[in-house]
XYZ file of C-alpha atoms in Angstrom:
726
model
C 80.343 105.682 128.477
C 82.864 103.912 126.275
C 82.163 106.233 123.328
C 82.392 109.322 125.559
C 85.627 108.082 127.151
C 87.254 107.473 123.759
C 86.223 110.920 122.548
C 87.503 112.577 125.723
C 90.855 110.766 125.690
C 91.335 111.400 121.974
C 90.561 115.094 122.357
C 92.862 115.413 125.356
C 95.766 113.648 123.643
C 95.482 115.552 120.345
C 96.503 114.242 116.928
C 100.074 113.505 115.926
C 99.983 114.372 112.225
C 102.104 112.611 109.665
C 104.965 114.822 108.448
C 104.912 114.651 104.653
C 108.640 115.414 104.501
C 109.513 112.451 106.702
C 106.997 109.944 105.336
C 108.477 109.499 101.864
C 110.213 106.468 100.439
C 113.393 105.856 98.451
C 115.461 108.880 97.371
C 112.686 111.459 97.831
C 112.110 110.091 101.319
C 115.816 110.412 102.073
C 115.776 113.999 100.787
C 112.809 114.800 103.030
C 114.582 113.426 106.094
C 117.699 115.450 105.281
C 115.628 118.651 105.022
C 113.840 117.894 108.302
C 117.162 117.336 110.090
C 118.191 120.893 109.165
C 115.442 122.430 111.351
C 114.862 125.231 108.859
C 112.440 127.917 110.071
C 109.305 127.167 108.062
C 107.152 130.221 107.435
C 103.985 130.488 105.397
C 104.609 132.186 102.048
C 101.891 133.980 100.063
C 102.041 135.346 96.514
C 99.784 138.133 95.276
C 99.574 137.828 91.490
C 98.647 140.859 89.390
C 97.623 140.235 85.770
C 95.575 142.034 83.123
C 91.859 141.253 83.103
C 92.097 140.659 79.370
C 94.877 138.090 79.910
C 97.221 140.029 77.614
C 100.050 142.506 78.189
C 100.108 144.089 81.632
C 99.921 147.862 82.150
C 103.143 148.300 84.175
C 102.165 151.609 85.801
C 98.737 150.398 86.891
C 100.271 147.171 88.169
C 102.941 149.057 90.160
C 100.275 151.286 91.760
C 98.292 148.199 92.735
C 101.458 146.544 94.105
C 102.244 149.612 96.253
C 98.666 149.659 97.540
C 98.819 145.943 98.418
C 102.258 146.291 100.046
C 101.085 149.127 102.300
C 97.953 147.285 103.402
C 99.759 143.973 103.960
C 102.468 145.566 106.114
C 99.761 146.960 108.393
C 98.493 143.463 109.226
C 99.702 141.695 112.374
C 99.661 138.379 110.478
C 102.332 139.619 108.049
C 106.059 139.379 108.824
C 107.415 140.999 105.666
C 106.529 142.024 102.109
C 109.100 141.686 99.332
C 109.706 143.871 96.302
C 107.359 143.277 93.344
C 108.810 140.799 90.817
C 107.899 141.204 87.105
C 107.308 138.078 85.023
C 109.763 137.478 82.149
C 106.871 137.449 79.665
C 105.641 140.864 80.879
C 102.156 139.553 81.644
C 102.274 139.508 85.447
C 103.650 141.135 88.576
C 104.228 139.175 91.784
C 104.171 140.559 95.328
C 105.772 138.024 97.749
C 104.440 138.049 101.336
C 105.806 136.172 104.365
C 103.422 135.455 107.238
C 104.085 135.334 110.959
C 103.464 132.261 113.099
C 103.298 128.547 112.467
C 103.150 127.391 108.845
C 100.674 124.624 109.675
C 98.241 127.161 111.166
C 98.369 129.548 108.195
C 94.972 128.387 106.931
C 93.329 129.860 110.033
C 95.183 133.209 109.845
C 95.241 133.955 106.120
C 91.752 135.525 106.059
C 92.865 139.184 106.516
C 95.451 138.819 103.726
C 92.805 137.438 101.376
C 90.558 140.382 102.279
C 93.331 142.815 101.254
C 93.808 141.044 97.907
C 90.043 140.978 97.271
C 89.700 144.691 98.096
C 92.607 145.538 95.775
C 90.963 143.496 93.015
C 87.770 145.531 93.405
C 89.449 148.944 93.481
C 91.943 148.571 90.611
C 90.015 148.422 87.356
C 91.461 146.499 84.450
C 93.552 144.272 86.721
C 93.003 140.751 87.978
C 94.468 140.351 91.501
C 94.650 136.877 93.060
C 96.458 135.296 95.994
C 98.155 131.903 96.028
C 100.285 130.450 98.822
C 100.537 128.187 101.833
C 97.451 129.384 103.693
C 95.340 130.673 100.802
C 95.709 127.479 98.750
C 94.884 125.295 101.776
C 91.844 127.464 102.537
C 90.667 127.461 98.925
C 90.967 123.684 98.719
C 89.287 123.239 102.098
C 86.386 125.472 101.099
C 85.768 123.278 98.046
C 86.943 119.741 98.820
C 86.231 120.105 102.553
C 82.668 121.108 101.728
C 82.472 118.075 99.441
C 83.246 115.775 102.359
C 80.779 117.543 104.635
C 78.094 117.160 101.988
C 78.983 113.484 101.556
C 78.726 112.920 105.304
C 75.407 114.775 105.516
C 73.929 112.824 102.590
C 75.238 109.383 103.555
C 73.459 109.167 106.926
C 69.923 110.142 105.735
C 70.342 108.002 102.621
C 71.371 104.986 104.709
C 68.444 105.589 107.050
C 66.025 105.787 104.115
C 67.291 102.505 102.635
C 67.026 100.766 106.013
C 63.513 102.137 106.442
C 62.552 100.373 103.217
C 64.309 97.205 104.415
C 62.677 97.039 107.874
C 59.466 99.069 107.492
C 59.884 100.415 111.057
C 61.645 103.587 112.219
C 63.418 102.171 115.304
C 64.654 99.080 113.453
C 66.020 101.324 110.707
C 67.662 103.630 113.236
C 69.509 100.926 115.204
C 72.119 100.118 112.472
C 72.746 103.820 111.826
C 73.130 104.456 115.558
C 75.620 101.594 115.898
C 77.578 102.650 112.798
C 77.834 106.307 113.865
C 78.879 105.394 117.402
C 81.564 103.109 115.922
C 82.837 105.928 113.694
C 82.969 108.449 116.552
C 84.661 105.967 118.899
C 87.210 104.934 116.277
C 88.121 108.563 115.587
C 88.891 109.064 119.279
C 90.928 105.855 119.471
C 92.796 106.583 116.224
C 93.836 109.943 117.689
C 95.419 108.058 120.593
C 97.021 105.590 118.180
C 98.537 108.474 116.187
C 101.090 108.941 118.975
C 102.472 105.513 118.052
C 101.892 105.694 114.276
C 101.453 109.276 112.966
C 98.082 109.906 111.327
C 97.463 111.030 107.757
C 94.628 113.476 107.044
C 92.662 110.869 105.042
C 92.160 108.582 108.067
C 88.930 110.259 109.202
C 87.404 109.793 105.733
C 88.424 106.118 105.625
C 87.033 105.570 109.144
C 83.716 107.088 108.043
C 83.653 104.941 104.908
C 84.554 101.673 106.662
C 82.564 102.403 109.819
C 79.300 103.048 107.993
C 79.855 99.972 105.807
C 80.646 97.361 108.461
C 78.526 98.942 111.218
C 75.375 98.771 109.112
C 76.298 95.332 107.728
C 76.766 93.730 111.148
C 73.537 95.210 112.476
C 71.664 93.954 109.437
C 73.012 90.427 109.973
C 71.733 90.477 113.554
C 68.383 92.228 113.061
C 67.362 90.196 110.022
C 68.103 86.889 111.736
C 66.370 87.951 114.945
C 63.277 88.985 112.976
C 63.364 85.747 110.948
C 63.377 83.646 114.135
C 60.501 85.628 115.661
C 58.457 85.009 112.522
C 59.034 81.286 113.068
C 57.377 81.584 116.469
C 60.388 82.033 118.751
C 60.121 84.316 121.762
C 61.931 87.648 121.607
C 64.863 86.573 123.802
C 65.107 83.186 122.092
C 65.325 84.951 118.748
C 68.165 87.131 120.040
C 69.988 84.047 121.381
C 69.745 82.252 118.034
C 70.867 85.437 116.238
C 73.856 85.580 118.619
C 74.815 81.968 117.937
C 74.514 82.344 114.157
C 74.782 85.945 112.973
C 76.862 86.968 115.986
C 79.367 84.251 115.146
C 79.369 85.426 111.526
C 80.055 89.000 112.635
C 83.109 87.913 114.638
C 84.398 85.822 111.734
C 83.747 88.593 109.191
C 85.367 91.217 111.401
C 88.392 88.998 111.871
C 88.839 88.525 108.118
C 88.498 92.291 107.494
C 91.094 93.036 110.195
C 93.432 90.381 108.768
C 93.077 91.893 105.295
C 93.685 95.455 106.510
C 96.747 94.334 108.488
C 98.336 93.436 105.162
C 98.815 97.166 104.521
C 101.558 97.259 107.147
C 103.686 95.173 104.787
C 103.657 98.083 102.336
C 106.247 99.639 104.687
C 104.909 103.128 104.061
C 103.649 105.553 106.711
C 100.414 106.560 104.938
C 99.308 102.948 104.480
C 100.220 102.135 108.079
C 98.000 105.020 109.214
C 95.074 103.935 106.998
C 95.433 100.330 108.200
C 95.380 101.420 111.847
C 92.240 103.526 111.423
C 90.428 100.776 109.506
C 91.362 98.044 111.989
C 90.205 100.169 114.922
C 86.792 100.970 113.420
C 86.155 97.335 112.402
C 87.182 96.073 115.857
C 84.850 98.599 117.508
C 82.014 97.562 115.158
C 82.502 93.882 116.082
C 82.624 94.731 119.795
C 79.443 96.794 119.552
C 77.664 94.133 117.521
C 78.224 91.341 120.059
C 77.596 93.436 123.193
C 75.576 96.619 122.785
C 73.429 95.450 119.858
C 71.903 92.332 121.507
C 71.497 94.263 124.770
C 69.699 97.050 122.924
C 67.428 94.566 121.149
C 66.636 92.833 124.443
C 65.792 96.149 126.069
C 63.671 97.371 123.184
C 61.673 94.139 122.971
C 58.772 94.434 120.556
C 59.401 98.192 120.324
C 62.130 97.467 117.780
C 59.317 97.155 115.197
C 57.753 100.509 116.101
C 56.648 102.955 114.770
C 55.663 101.089 111.637
C 55.474 102.680 108.207
C 52.204 101.133 106.917
C 53.003 100.280 103.298
C 56.668 99.442 103.917
C 55.842 97.312 106.956
C 53.397 95.146 104.984
C 55.984 94.843 102.224
C 58.736 93.627 104.572
C 56.490 91.239 106.511
C 55.036 89.377 103.560
C 54.835 85.686 104.324
C 56.074 82.975 102.024
C 59.268 82.508 100.092
C 60.507 85.115 97.662
C 59.697 84.301 94.070
C 62.604 86.288 92.638
C 65.624 84.515 94.145
C 64.695 80.943 93.180
C 64.257 82.128 89.584
C 67.648 83.908 89.600
C 69.340 80.852 91.129
C 67.824 78.351 88.703
C 70.651 78.512 86.076
C 73.347 78.002 88.718
C 71.530 75.057 90.321
C 70.399 73.282 87.151
C 73.418 73.943 84.880
C 76.284 74.811 87.224
C 79.135 74.147 84.760
C 77.636 76.336 82.020
C 76.760 79.086 84.522
C 80.317 79.030 85.863
C 81.845 79.355 82.402
C 79.547 82.223 81.332
C 79.711 84.231 84.580
C 83.472 83.831 85.073
C 84.001 84.692 81.402
C 81.976 87.904 81.845
C 84.020 88.898 84.918
C 87.298 88.178 83.128
C 86.183 90.385 80.232
C 85.475 93.172 82.716
C 88.911 92.613 84.258
C 90.697 92.819 80.885
C 91.306 96.630 80.924
C 93.187 96.214 84.235
C 96.105 94.715 82.286
C 96.729 98.209 80.894
C 96.584 99.955 84.285
C 98.902 102.984 84.577
C 99.670 104.389 88.025
C 100.471 107.966 89.056
C 100.402 109.922 92.289
C 97.718 112.665 92.141
C 98.860 116.292 92.096
C 97.875 119.851 91.235
C 97.221 118.930 87.612
C 94.558 116.401 88.661
C 92.412 118.955 90.504
C 89.240 120.361 88.982
C 89.718 123.671 87.164
C 86.351 124.772 88.591
C 88.155 125.526 91.882
C 89.197 129.251 91.868
C 92.511 128.721 93.667
C 93.499 126.043 91.128
C 92.905 128.453 88.243
C 94.918 131.114 90.076
C 97.773 128.632 90.592
C 97.745 127.839 86.866
C 98.171 131.539 86.045
C 100.951 131.884 88.636
C 102.962 128.945 87.296
C 102.402 130.102 83.712
C 103.992 133.477 84.515
C 106.537 132.161 87.056
C 107.414 128.496 86.319
C 109.740 128.386 89.349
C 106.686 128.731 91.594
C 105.134 125.572 90.124
C 106.819 122.189 89.777
C 110.108 122.143 91.686
C 112.768 119.546 92.484
C 114.192 119.883 96.008
C 117.899 119.099 96.231
C 119.029 118.345 99.802
C 122.608 117.779 100.973
C 123.890 116.852 104.435
C 127.616 116.999 105.246
C 129.919 117.912 108.160
C 129.848 121.629 109.023
C 133.490 122.123 108.027
C 132.563 121.109 104.463
C 129.809 123.741 104.136
C 131.857 125.852 101.733
C 132.499 122.925 99.410
C 128.785 122.003 99.452
C 127.694 125.527 98.523
C 130.262 125.658 95.724
C 128.984 122.316 94.396
C 125.370 123.517 94.472
C 126.314 126.729 92.648
C 127.941 124.607 89.937
C 124.738 122.579 89.752
C 122.638 125.742 89.338
C 124.989 127.004 86.608
C 124.607 123.696 84.797
C 120.814 124.106 84.617
C 121.169 127.486 82.882
C 120.185 127.297 79.252
C 118.651 123.826 79.606
C 115.014 123.855 78.477
C 114.105 121.196 81.051
C 114.491 123.754 83.856
C 112.828 127.098 84.659
C 114.865 130.306 84.362
C 112.491 133.051 85.546
C 114.198 133.223 88.968
C 117.655 132.270 90.208
C 117.480 129.341 92.691
C 118.479 130.293 96.254
C 120.710 128.042 98.388
C 119.510 127.672 101.987
C 121.823 126.720 104.838
C 120.814 125.322 108.243
C 121.867 127.051 111.455
C 124.448 124.347 112.189
C 125.850 124.582 108.606
C 125.320 120.840 108.081
C 122.299 120.868 105.742
C 121.907 122.769 102.462
C 118.909 122.825 100.146
C 118.050 124.394 96.805
C 114.842 124.265 94.764
C 115.207 123.882 91.004
C 112.043 124.569 89.026
C 110.828 123.022 85.793
C 108.314 124.707 83.429
C 106.354 121.471 82.988
C 103.463 120.155 85.125
C 104.127 116.939 87.101
C 102.205 114.718 84.661
C 104.289 115.889 81.690
C 107.025 113.386 80.666
C 109.441 116.347 80.451
C 109.079 116.882 84.218
C 110.097 113.260 84.794
C 113.014 113.666 82.377
C 114.229 116.778 84.234
C 114.183 114.799 87.506
C 116.278 111.991 86.004
C 118.779 114.517 84.630
C 119.049 116.322 87.982
C 119.474 113.061 89.904
C 122.365 112.249 87.601
C 123.993 115.677 88.017
C 123.798 115.935 91.831
C 126.264 113.087 92.624
C 128.636 114.460 89.975
C 128.512 117.933 91.540
C 129.273 116.500 94.981
C 132.232 114.366 93.877
C 134.623 116.615 95.776
C 132.585 116.351 99.019
C 133.282 112.742 100.089
C 131.182 112.820 103.287
C 128.079 114.325 101.665
C 124.686 112.588 101.734
C 122.227 113.850 99.137
C 118.816 113.307 97.599
C 116.398 114.938 95.182
C 112.778 115.236 96.302
C 109.723 117.251 95.332
C 106.278 116.399 93.957
C 107.513 114.614 90.830
C 110.136 112.607 92.745
C 107.688 111.629 95.478
C 105.133 110.418 92.940
C 107.624 108.295 90.997
C 109.300 106.856 94.102
C 105.971 106.112 95.774
C 104.616 104.296 92.713
C 107.805 102.256 92.278
C 107.813 101.369 95.975
C 104.197 100.161 95.871
C 104.803 98.050 92.778
C 107.683 96.395 94.628
C 105.727 95.807 97.862
C 102.378 94.839 96.309
C 103.179 91.103 95.867
C 104.054 90.883 99.578
C 100.802 92.554 100.671
C 98.641 90.539 98.266
C 100.368 87.284 99.244
C 99.907 88.014 102.949
C 96.200 88.811 102.541
C 95.548 85.714 100.421
C 97.451 83.389 102.730
C 95.915 84.707 105.959
C 92.411 84.766 104.461
C 92.818 81.190 103.251
C 94.034 80.076 106.679
C 91.257 81.919 108.531
C 88.508 80.472 106.329
C 89.992 76.950 106.511
C 90.013 77.050 110.311
C 86.519 78.541 110.608
C 84.745 76.243 108.142
C 87.097 73.243 108.526
C 87.123 73.052 104.724
C 89.973 73.643 102.294
C 87.467 73.854 99.421
C 85.530 76.712 101.056
C 88.779 78.530 101.884
C 90.176 78.181 98.362
C 86.908 79.180 96.671
C 86.624 82.254 98.952
C 90.091 83.420 97.909
C 89.547 82.759 94.197
C 86.103 84.375 94.037
C 87.292 87.491 95.837
C 90.303 87.718 93.529
C 87.935 87.502 90.559
C 85.683 90.218 92.002
C 88.652 92.524 92.714
C 90.100 92.010 89.222
C 86.761 92.887 87.602
C 86.453 96.056 89.697
C 90.000 97.088 88.689
C 88.973 96.632 85.070
C 85.980 98.930 85.592
C 88.221 101.481 87.324
C 90.687 101.554 84.434
C 87.922 101.704 81.819
C 86.291 104.676 83.545
C 89.275 106.777 84.645
C 92.071 106.070 82.162
C 89.802 107.033 79.278
C 87.679 110.100 78.568
C 84.202 108.668 77.913
C 83.051 109.141 81.539
C 84.497 112.645 82.067
C 81.187 114.418 81.521
C 79.247 111.864 83.536
C 81.497 112.020 86.616
C 82.802 115.595 86.138
C 86.578 115.017 85.988
C 89.484 115.450 83.580
C 91.159 112.144 82.802
C 94.918 112.031 83.358
C 95.095 108.635 81.651
C 96.135 107.027 84.950
C 94.837 105.508 88.184
C 95.935 107.001 91.519
C 99.002 104.989 92.548
C 97.958 104.175 96.134
C 94.461 103.108 95.140
C 94.887 99.541 93.732
C 96.623 98.237 96.840
C 94.252 99.932 99.265
C 91.222 99.004 97.163
C 92.312 95.363 96.982
C 92.646 95.094 100.758
C 89.344 96.854 101.493
C 87.466 94.848 98.856
C 88.858 91.594 100.115
C 87.787 92.446 103.635
C 84.286 93.686 102.788
C 83.580 90.892 100.282
C 84.415 88.339 102.959
C 81.528 89.783 105.012
C 79.053 88.529 102.429
C 80.935 85.344 101.717
C 81.100 84.282 105.357
C 77.433 85.140 105.926
C 76.159 83.286 102.860
C 78.384 80.209 103.288
C 77.454 80.034 106.982
C 73.755 79.833 106.055
C 74.501 77.158 103.440
C 76.491 75.161 105.967
C 73.648 75.428 108.506
C 71.328 73.767 106.003
C 73.916 71.098 105.176
C 74.390 70.310 108.877
C 70.622 69.823 109.166
C 70.868 67.057 106.575
C 69.858 68.876 103.378
C 71.440 67.940 100.043
C 74.094 70.196 98.563
C 71.708 71.637 95.967
C 68.986 72.286 98.562
C 71.535 73.724 101.015
C 72.822 76.150 98.418
C 69.331 77.131 97.361
C 67.936 77.638 100.876
C 71.100 79.254 102.225
C 71.246 81.861 99.480
C 67.497 82.514 99.425
C 67.418 83.025 103.199
C 70.461 85.300 103.193
C 69.566 87.166 99.993
C 67.575 89.880 101.738
C 70.397 90.750 104.139
C 73.144 90.646 101.509
C 71.112 92.718 99.045
C 70.173 95.292 101.685
C 73.763 95.606 102.901
C 75.058 95.864 99.330
C 72.553 98.616 98.481
C 73.642 100.611 101.537
C 77.332 100.180 100.658
C 76.892 101.053 96.997
C 74.855 104.138 97.936
C 77.447 105.401 100.432
C 80.417 104.651 98.157
C 78.699 106.289 95.171
C 78.509 109.560 97.108
C 82.313 109.570 97.256
C 82.295 109.257 93.474
C 80.791 112.775 93.289
C 83.688 114.473 95.136
C 86.121 116.819 93.377
C 89.292 115.045 94.581
C 90.134 112.480 91.901
C 91.543 109.937 94.367
C 88.288 109.803 96.356
C 86.250 109.818 93.151
C 88.164 106.748 91.978
C 87.889 105.131 95.414
C 84.105 105.616 95.506
C 83.528 104.317 91.978
C 85.898 101.369 92.494
C 84.272 100.283 95.748
C 80.713 100.740 94.461
C 81.447 98.731 91.299
C 83.165 95.965 93.271
C 80.351 95.584 95.821
C 77.739 95.541 93.059
C 79.622 92.879 91.092
C 80.187 90.857 94.251
C 76.565 90.971 95.403
C 75.046 90.325 91.983
C 77.387 88.222 89.826
C 79.396 86.356 92.483
C 76.580 85.640 94.968
C 73.817 84.845 92.453
C 75.747 82.980 89.751
C 79.367 82.085 90.499
C 79.164 80.974 94.147
C 76.024 78.795 93.892
C 77.208 77.263 90.604
C 80.617 76.456 92.080
C 79.221 74.945 95.281
C 76.636 72.920 93.348
C 79.310 71.610 91.007
C 81.604 70.656 93.907
C 78.854 68.786 95.754
C 80.072 67.016 98.937
C 83.628 68.179 98.196
C 82.592 71.642 99.463
C 83.171 70.490 103.046
C 86.369 68.479 102.497
C 88.124 67.453 104.696
C 86.053 68.489 107.728
C 82.621 67.376 106.520
C 79.385 68.766 107.954
C 79.246 66.811 111.210
C 78.621 68.945 114.258
C 81.335 69.243 116.855
C 81.130 70.010 120.542
C 78.369 69.370 123.058
C 74.757 69.673 122.020
C 72.596 70.606 125.023
C 69.509 68.605 125.870
C 66.145 70.269 126.106
C 65.760 71.437 129.680
C 62.771 73.737 130.193
C 63.266 76.996 132.018
C 60.634 78.025 134.580
C 58.539 81.001 133.587
C 59.191 84.228 135.391
C 62.881 83.582 136.001
C 63.937 86.144 133.410
C 65.644 83.395 131.377
C 64.632 82.704 127.776
C 62.225 79.879 127.026
C 61.427 77.961 123.861
C 63.576 75.907 121.517
C 66.711 78.053 122.004
C 66.603 77.907 125.796
C 68.646 74.678 126.157
C 71.502 76.186 124.197
C 71.484 79.280 126.411
C 71.377 77.073 129.526
C 74.527 75.286 128.381
C 76.365 78.594 128.493
C 75.426 79.224 132.137
C 78.130 78.193 134.636
C 77.175 75.145 136.656
C 75.017 73.497 134.009
C 76.692 70.610 132.227
C 74.202 69.402 129.647
C 74.666 66.141 127.842
C 74.264 66.100 124.073
C 70.942 65.080 122.538
C 71.699 62.655 119.693
C 70.162 63.539 116.365
C 68.636 66.801 117.564
C 69.712 69.720 115.344
C 70.906 72.901 116.925
C 68.177 75.597 116.956
């Protein structure tokens, strides 16, 4: 009912999308806000590009006939508002037919189909010519058909793959299906709730992908924690309900703690003071909170209702494999170096991670753009040909000026002087004369100045710096004018600079809050400090892998991308926060098991050994699921999601293998009793005495029953000295 209600309310409310013009920062953000305040009528623009099939000189007569044919057909469409005169390219290799569509610009993707059909038909009927369409709707549709299909494929693969891995882990179909069911219900619920939240904080288009990524990760993780512990207790002879109760007290507590640390980490993104990060933080926090809620309510209820059916139907070979009795032989062998020679193991393992982190010192950041897209996408190739023939249609700087209406004449004169100043300068495009636009109230004026260089070219950045210097000079005679220069290049530079400025605040917040949370939960400053340091080490190593893979060319063939020599600018901050949150899942789970053993009187070495061995199956299974799901994102065409998938997969693998097998046990063994300073390992709170529960009352019986009884109102059990908690 809760899932259905969230979906219904989200669908009824609709999504409040983030306006890219109003979400910028610094000068480009100011320019975007000025443009938005002008309330310019925004119409979808399409460009039909006619070139020679050979790529050489264009046959003017054939091109004009094709242009007339296209113009006549376009004008007959209800989706078309107007068709402009054909514009020849200065190099004589292309002819451009500009088309303006009717209706809302944001809905152009759904109405551009008939226009694309006209262009495709013209391409078929005019031999020797290559006819393509590029514009608001056609570009969005072309990207959606490719990248959108990528995401659909990723979603379709991730669920069966997760189910298959869990089937190997549990050996039973229902047990494997429960985590997937919980994760999917969390994702669906969070999408409905995030739609409602978008009316407070506008939502970016990437939120649904992040919700899927985070929801599948934490939803499966939390279910694994519960199911594995419940099964472990049943194998020890506990009744079904007793096993669930013990799982609630131990793994359920871990889930709440882990979820809290993830939420705390994600909340750090709000300190970035940027609308996109605020949207991503909101979506992530919602899906994690829903996963925690489901794990401590629906999951134990479902397990109680299923009873023994949770282990049905069994897959014969896999079931025998998962139910083998006796201790694993592998984990004690892997842990032996850390337990016997902790200092040496620490030095070697930390040294290896620091070597992996070394490339991160040379990290270069850049906002992704058109030049980072795969050239296998048809619309990207068409855009390349368009900008080659008409540079003004490619990279543009948007100059925006706001001034009192009575100064409109002075503003237009200043902008004309600015346009004249760009003439003859090789940093700017000269194929078309820039057009000054004026708002209906005469207060806002804009002009787009093109540059012949792609955004990643240093010349494009130089042209922006020159223009930003010229604009204030041109407006010297307009004292009340407010101005700014925006556009793709400006947004990328401003965004990167803003993140570099805000990153220390976000990182400091996450570290401080994580340290405080862990110190309160485990009553140990040593555990809190080691958690922060180990997760920093893991994140640094993953950044090193990211830089090594994507700033260089050696992995281009392997991962099917063209290296821009940079890392996507928003990724390090987002990756750091996500990694810190997800890594804490494992850390809290493993350290909780170690502490359980220590509270039962085991030595530090034995506690570390038993805690890690007993939790190894869960951590490994969860890590395999995460790495598998994140790796799918590494196959997408969009470079930012490719980098996100590879970065997350590498980080989780390093965390589960190097940190959990070598660094953590070696560190805890070396620290000895200092691990629990200053709180120690003494139990706090009441410990219920063993009061049997009559059979047939529906209450659990067995060793866990006294603990459950102590939670029932009206029963005030006295502690049993020396008796360990079940």
